[in-house]
PDB file of C-alpha atoms in Angstrom:
ATOM      1  CA  MET A   1      57.379 121.438  80.576  1.00 46.00           C
ATOM      2  CA  THR A   2      60.797 122.732  81.501  1.00 57.00           C
ATOM      3  CA  ASP A   3      62.755 124.381  78.738  1.00 70.00           C
ATOM      4  CA  ASP A   4      66.217 122.961  77.920  1.00 76.00           C
ATOM      5  CA  LYS A   5      67.758 126.343  78.708  1.00 78.00           C
ATOM      6  CA  ASP A   6      66.337 126.244  82.234  1.00 78.00           C
ATOM      7  CA  VAL A   7      67.840 122.817  82.849  1.00 74.00           C
ATOM      8  CA  LEU A   8      71.192 123.863  81.383  1.00 71.00           C
ATOM      9  CA  ARG A   9      71.227 126.999  83.560  1.00 73.00           C
ATOM     10  CA  ASP A  10      70.436 125.021  86.708  1.00 71.00           C
ATOM     11  CA  VAL A  11      73.203 122.517  85.986  1.00 67.00           C
ATOM     12  CA  TRP A  12      75.783 125.115  84.940  1.00 68.00           C
ATOM     13  CA  PHE A  13      75.179 127.397  87.928  1.00 76.00           C
ATOM     14  CA  GLY A  14      74.487 124.577  90.400  1.00 85.00           C
ATOM     15  CA  ARG A  15      76.578 124.356  93.560  1.00 91.00           C
ATOM     16  CA  ILE A  16      77.039 121.576  96.094  1.00 94.00           C
ATOM     17  CA  PRO A  17      77.738 122.585  99.712  1.00 95.00           C
ATOM     18  CA  THR A  18      80.722 120.493 100.763  1.00 96.00           C
ATOM     19  CA  CYS A  19      82.616 119.876 103.993  1.00 97.00           C
ATOM     20  CA  PHE A  20      86.212 118.660 103.640  1.00 97.00           C
ATOM     21  CA  THR A  21      87.530 116.842 106.702  1.00 96.00           C
ATOM     22  CA  LEU A  22      91.057 115.569 107.202  1.00 95.00           C
ATOM     23  CA  TYR A  23      91.292 111.778 107.571  1.00 93.00           C
ATOM     24  CA  GLN A  24      91.598 110.865 111.254  1.00 90.00           C
ATOM     25  CA  ASP A  25      94.888 108.961 110.820  1.00 87.00           C
ATOM     26  CA  GLU A  26      96.716 111.877 109.190  1.00 85.00           C
ATOM     27  CA  ILE A  27      99.429 113.245 111.469  1.00 75.00           C
ATOM     28  CA  THR A  28      98.741 116.820 112.528  1.00 77.00           C
ATOM     29  CA  GLU A  29     100.370 119.300 114.886  1.00 80.00           C
ATOM     30  CA  ARG A  30      96.954 120.430 116.127  1.00 84.00           C
ATOM     31  CA  GLU A  31      93.321 119.606 115.390  1.00 87.00           C
ATOM     32  CA  ALA A  32      92.287 120.312 111.817  1.00 90.00           C
ATOM     33  CA  GLU A  33      89.141 122.358 111.368  1.00 94.00           C
ATOM     34  CA  PRO A  34      86.829 121.245 108.545  1.00 96.00           C
ATOM     35  CA  TYR A  35      86.913 123.297 105.356  1.00 96.00           C
ATOM     36  CA  TYR A  36      83.642 124.317 103.689  1.00 97.00           C
ATOM     37  CA  LEU A  37      83.187 125.168 100.018  1.00 95.00           C
ATOM     38  CA  LEU A  38      80.342 125.531  97.550  1.00 93.00           C
ATOM     39  CA  LEU A  39      81.564 123.337  94.707  1.00 94.00           C
ATOM     40  CA  PRO A  40      80.405 123.968  91.144  1.00 91.00           C
ATOM     41  CA  ARG A  41      78.727 120.883  89.687  1.00 91.00           C
ATOM     42  CA  VAL A  42      80.486 121.273  86.323  1.00 86.00           C
ATOM     43  CA  SER A  43      84.030 121.439  87.699  1.00 87.00           C
ATOM     44  CA  TYR A  44      86.553 118.877  88.899  1.00 88.00           C
ATOM     45  CA  LEU A  45      87.792 118.179  92.424  1.00 91.00           C
ATOM     46  CA  THR A  46      91.372 118.698  91.272  1.00 88.00           C
ATOM     47  CA  LEU A  47      90.544 122.335  90.514  1.00 87.00           C
ATOM     48  CA  VAL A  48      89.785 122.972  94.211  1.00 86.00           C
ATOM     49  CA  THR A  49      92.683 120.873  95.466  1.00 86.00           C
ATOM     50  CA  ASP A  50      94.931 123.889  96.016  1.00 87.00           C
ATOM     51  CA  LYS A  51      92.416 125.579  98.332  1.00 90.00           C
ATOM     52  CA  VAL A  52      91.829 122.419 100.356  1.00 93.00           C
ATOM     53  CA  LYS A  53      95.530 121.556 100.535  1.00 91.00           C
ATOM     54  CA  LYS A  54      96.408 125.080 101.679  1.00 91.00           C
ATOM     55  CA  HIS A  55      93.822 124.885 104.466  1.00 93.00           C
ATOM     56  CA  PHE A  56      95.078 121.565 105.860  1.00 92.00           C
ATOM     57  CA  GLN A  57      98.789 122.326 105.391  1.00 88.00           C
ATOM     58  CA  LYS A  58      98.465 124.784 108.266  1.00 87.00           C
ATOM     59  CA  VAL A  59      98.153 121.913 110.762  1.00 89.00           C
ATOM     60  CA  MET A  60     100.468 119.361 109.148  1.00 85.00           C
ATOM     61  CA  ARG A  61     104.198 118.879 108.944  1.00 78.00           C
ATOM     62  CA  GLN A  62     105.568 119.357 105.418  1.00 77.00           C
ATOM     63  CA  GLU A  63     107.116 115.887 105.382  1.00 76.00           C
ATOM     64  CA  ASP A  64     103.672 114.330 105.966  1.00 72.00           C
ATOM     65  CA  ILE A  65     102.144 115.961 102.886  1.00 75.00           C
ATOM     66  CA  SER A  66     102.210 114.026  99.645  1.00 78.00           C
ATOM     67  CA  GLU A  67      99.681 113.583  96.839  1.00 85.00           C
ATOM     68  CA  ILE A  68      96.228 114.647  97.973  1.00 90.00           C
ATOM     69  CA  TRP A  69      93.205 112.475  97.264  1.00 94.00           C
ATOM     70  CA  PHE A  70      89.574 112.436  98.359  1.00 96.00           C
ATOM     71  CA  GLU A  71      87.052 109.823  99.413  1.00 97.00           C
ATOM     72  CA  TYR A  72      83.408 109.663 100.335  1.00 97.00           C
ATOM     73  CA  GLU A  73      82.256 106.934 102.726  1.00 96.00           C
ATOM     74  CA  GLY A  74      85.205 104.714 101.817  1.00 94.00           C
ATOM     75  CA  THR A  75      84.999 105.270  98.054  1.00 96.00           C
ATOM     76  CA  PRO A  76      87.960 107.112  96.472  1.00 97.00           C
ATOM     77  CA  LEU A  77      86.703 109.980  94.317  1.00 96.00           C
ATOM     78  CA  LYS A  78      87.913 109.938  90.716  1.00 93.00           C
ATOM     79  CA  TRP A  79      89.380 113.313  89.736  1.00 89.00           C
ATOM     80  CA  HIS A  80      88.396 112.917  86.089  1.00 89.00           C
ATOM     81  CA  TYR A  81      84.662 112.771  86.874  1.00 91.00           C
ATOM     82  CA  PRO A  82      82.818 116.104  87.217  1.00 91.00           C
ATOM     83  CA  ILE A  83      81.875 117.036  90.772  1.00 94.00           C
ATOM     84  CA  GLY A  84      78.147 116.929  89.991  1.00 93.00           C
ATOM     85  CA  LEU A  85      78.429 113.406  88.585  1.00 93.00           C
ATOM     86  CA  LEU A  86      80.345 112.174  91.649  1.00 96.00           C
ATOM     87  CA  PHE A  87      77.743 113.697  93.941  1.00 96.00           C
ATOM     88  CA  ASP A  88      74.807 112.273  91.958  1.00 94.00           C
ATOM     89  CA  LEU A  89      76.332 108.781  91.844  1.00 95.00           C
ATOM     90  CA  LEU A  90      77.464 108.569  95.451  1.00 96.00           C
ATOM     91  CA  ALA A  91      75.730 111.061  97.699  1.00 94.00           C
ATOM     92  CA  SER A  92      72.563 112.496  96.157  1.00 89.00           C
ATOM     93  CA  SER A  93      70.372 110.869  98.805  1.00 91.00           C
ATOM     94  CA  SER A  94      72.601 112.081 101.674  1.00 90.00           C
ATOM     95  CA  ALA A  95      72.086 115.128 103.818  1.00 91.00           C
ATOM     96  CA  LEU A  96      74.037 118.248 102.912  1.00 93.00           C
ATOM     97  CA  PRO A  97      76.768 119.317 103.188  1.00 96.00           C
ATOM     98  CA  TRP A  98      78.518 116.582 101.249  1.00 96.00           C
ATOM     99  CA  ASN A  99      81.182 115.235 103.620  1.00 97.00           C
ATOM    100  CA  ILE A 100      84.418 114.464 101.796  1.00 97.00           C
ATOM    101  CA  THR A 101      87.463 113.016 103.548  1.00 97.00           C
ATOM    102  CA  VAL A 102      90.901 114.374 102.604  1.00 95.00           C
ATOM    103  CA  HIS A 103      93.957 112.108 102.502  1.00 94.00           C
ATOM    104  CA  PHE A 104      97.647 112.867 102.023  1.00 91.00           C
ATOM    105  CA  LYS A 105      98.965 109.321 102.414  1.00 88.00           C
ATOM    106  CA  SER A 106      98.216 105.809 101.151  1.00 89.00           C
ATOM    107  CA  PHE A 107      97.198 106.816  97.625  1.00 90.00           C
ATOM    108  CA  PRO A 108      94.854 104.073  96.300  1.00 93.00           C
ATOM    109  CA  GLU A 109      96.868 103.082  93.221  1.00 92.00           C
ATOM    110  CA  LYS A 110      94.351 100.436  92.138  1.00 92.00           C
ATOM    111  CA  ASP A 111      91.349 102.760  92.330  1.00 92.00           C
ATOM    112  CA  LEU A 112      92.564 106.173  91.171  1.00 90.00           C
ATOM    113  CA  LEU A 113      94.638 107.681  88.399  1.00 84.00           C
ATOM    114  CA  HIS A 114      97.386 110.098  89.377  1.00 84.00           C
ATOM    115  CA  CYS A 115      96.840 113.676  88.276  1.00 78.00           C
ATOM    116  CA  PRO A 116     100.297 115.170  87.750  1.00 74.00           C
ATOM    117  CA  SER A 117      99.249 118.663  86.586  1.00 76.00           C
ATOM    118  CA  LYS A 118      96.455 121.012  85.581  1.00 78.00           C
ATOM    119  CA  ASP A 119      97.480 120.426  81.961  1.00 81.00           C
ATOM    120  CA  VAL A 120      96.244 116.843  82.324  1.00 79.00           C
ATOM    121  CA  ILE A 121      92.909 118.086  83.659  1.00 79.00           C
ATOM    122  CA  GLU A 122      92.612 120.557  80.782  1.00 78.00           C
ATOM    123  CA  ALA A 123      93.380 117.873  78.185  1.00 80.00           C
ATOM    124  CA  HIS A 124      90.799 115.553  79.743  1.00 76.00           C
ATOM    125  CA  PHE A 125      88.163 118.303  79.873  1.00 77.00           C
ATOM    126  CA  MET A 126      88.700 119.297  76.237  1.00 77.00           C
ATOM    127  CA  SER A 127      88.554 115.649  75.195  1.00 79.00           C
ATOM    128  CA  CYS A 128      85.187 115.272  76.953  1.00 76.00           C
ATOM    129  CA  VAL A 129      83.865 118.458  75.321  1.00 75.00           C
ATOM    130  CA  LYS A 130      84.939 117.215  71.891  1.00 78.00           C
ATOM    131  CA  GLU A 131      83.371 113.813  72.495  1.00 80.00           C
ATOM    132  CA  ALA A 132      80.078 115.350  73.652  1.00 77.00           C
ATOM    133  CA  ASP A 133      80.061 117.688  70.654  1.00 74.00           C
ATOM    134  CA  ALA A 134      80.716 114.782  68.292  1.00 80.00           C
ATOM    135  CA  LEU A 135      77.762 112.879  69.733  1.00 80.00           C
ATOM    136  CA  LYS A 136      75.341 115.793  69.853  1.00 77.00           C
ATOM    137  CA  HIS A 137      76.388 118.037  66.950  1.00 75.00           C
ATOM    138  CA  LYS A 138      78.651 115.850  64.775  1.00 77.00           C
ATOM    139  CA  SER A 139      81.650 117.995  65.886  1.00 74.00           C
ATOM    140  CA  GLN A 140      80.257 121.114  64.218  1.00 74.00           C
ATOM    141  CA  VAL A 141      80.510 123.356  67.298  1.00 74.00           C
ATOM    142  CA  ILE A 142      84.013 122.476  68.457  1.00 74.00           C
ATOM    143  CA  ASN A 143      85.396 122.554  64.896  1.00 74.00           C
ATOM    144  CA  GLU A 144      84.116 126.100  64.422  1.00 79.00           C
ATOM    145  CA  MET A 145      85.849 127.277  67.592  1.00 76.00           C
ATOM    146  CA  GLN A 146      89.319 128.748  67.446  1.00 80.00           C
ATOM    147  CA  LYS A 147      92.138 127.764  69.822  1.00 80.00           C
ATOM    148  CA  LYS A 148      91.542 130.939  71.849  1.00 82.00           C
ATOM    149  CA  ASP A 149      87.885 129.911  72.276  1.00 74.00           C
ATOM    150  CA  HIS A 150      88.972 126.521  73.617  1.00 73.00           C
ATOM    151  CA  LYS A 151      91.319 128.292  76.044  1.00 79.00           C
ATOM    152  CA  GLN A 152      88.572 130.687  77.115  1.00 79.00           C
ATOM    153  CA  LEU A 153      86.200 127.767  77.773  1.00 73.00           C
ATOM    154  CA  TRP A 154      88.854 126.074  79.932  1.00 73.00           C
ATOM    155  CA  MET A 155      89.729 129.277  81.795  1.00 76.00           C
ATOM    156  CA  GLY A 156      86.046 129.872  82.567  1.00 74.00           C
ATOM    157  CA  LEU A 157      85.781 126.412  84.097  1.00 71.00           C
ATOM    158  CA  GLN A 158      89.082 126.693  85.937  1.00 72.00           C
ATOM    159  CA  ASN A 159      88.300 130.127  87.376  1.00 73.00           C
ATOM    160  CA  ASP A 160      84.652 129.216  88.033  1.00 68.00           C
ATOM    161  CA  ASN A 161      83.460 132.002  85.731  1.00 52.00           C
ATOM    162  CA  ASN A 162      80.026 131.149  84.450  1.00 46.00           C
TER     163      ASN A 162
END
């Protein structure tokens, strides 16, 4: 029988090979090369947005770049779901790498929430941690942590420091 620690380690250190491709109708000055990343399962797509945006900005005009969003096989990817959950729900039976399409136009207002800043992501993450702790440990763990511990937990996730 697998020990809980082994499962936790596999999830925490797990990576998903991913190929980001610019949507075919995006206006570019030259052909956009795909961008490959190993995404941590316990992170959020919005934490890799800067890397992906920087890669595709090289081939686009500034005026054609607005809010970035991602989709997989026609399904917009919710930024507030962890990467591993999105992959498991939508693509776990697909071949790797996970092929994600990048959009800069036509934000799907009815399907996705806007993500105005990293502060919003941090607040959402901490809320999820508190909720999970309340369910599993009756809030004992999170209540014993100091503010600096909360910040350190967030910074570890944000900087992909396991």
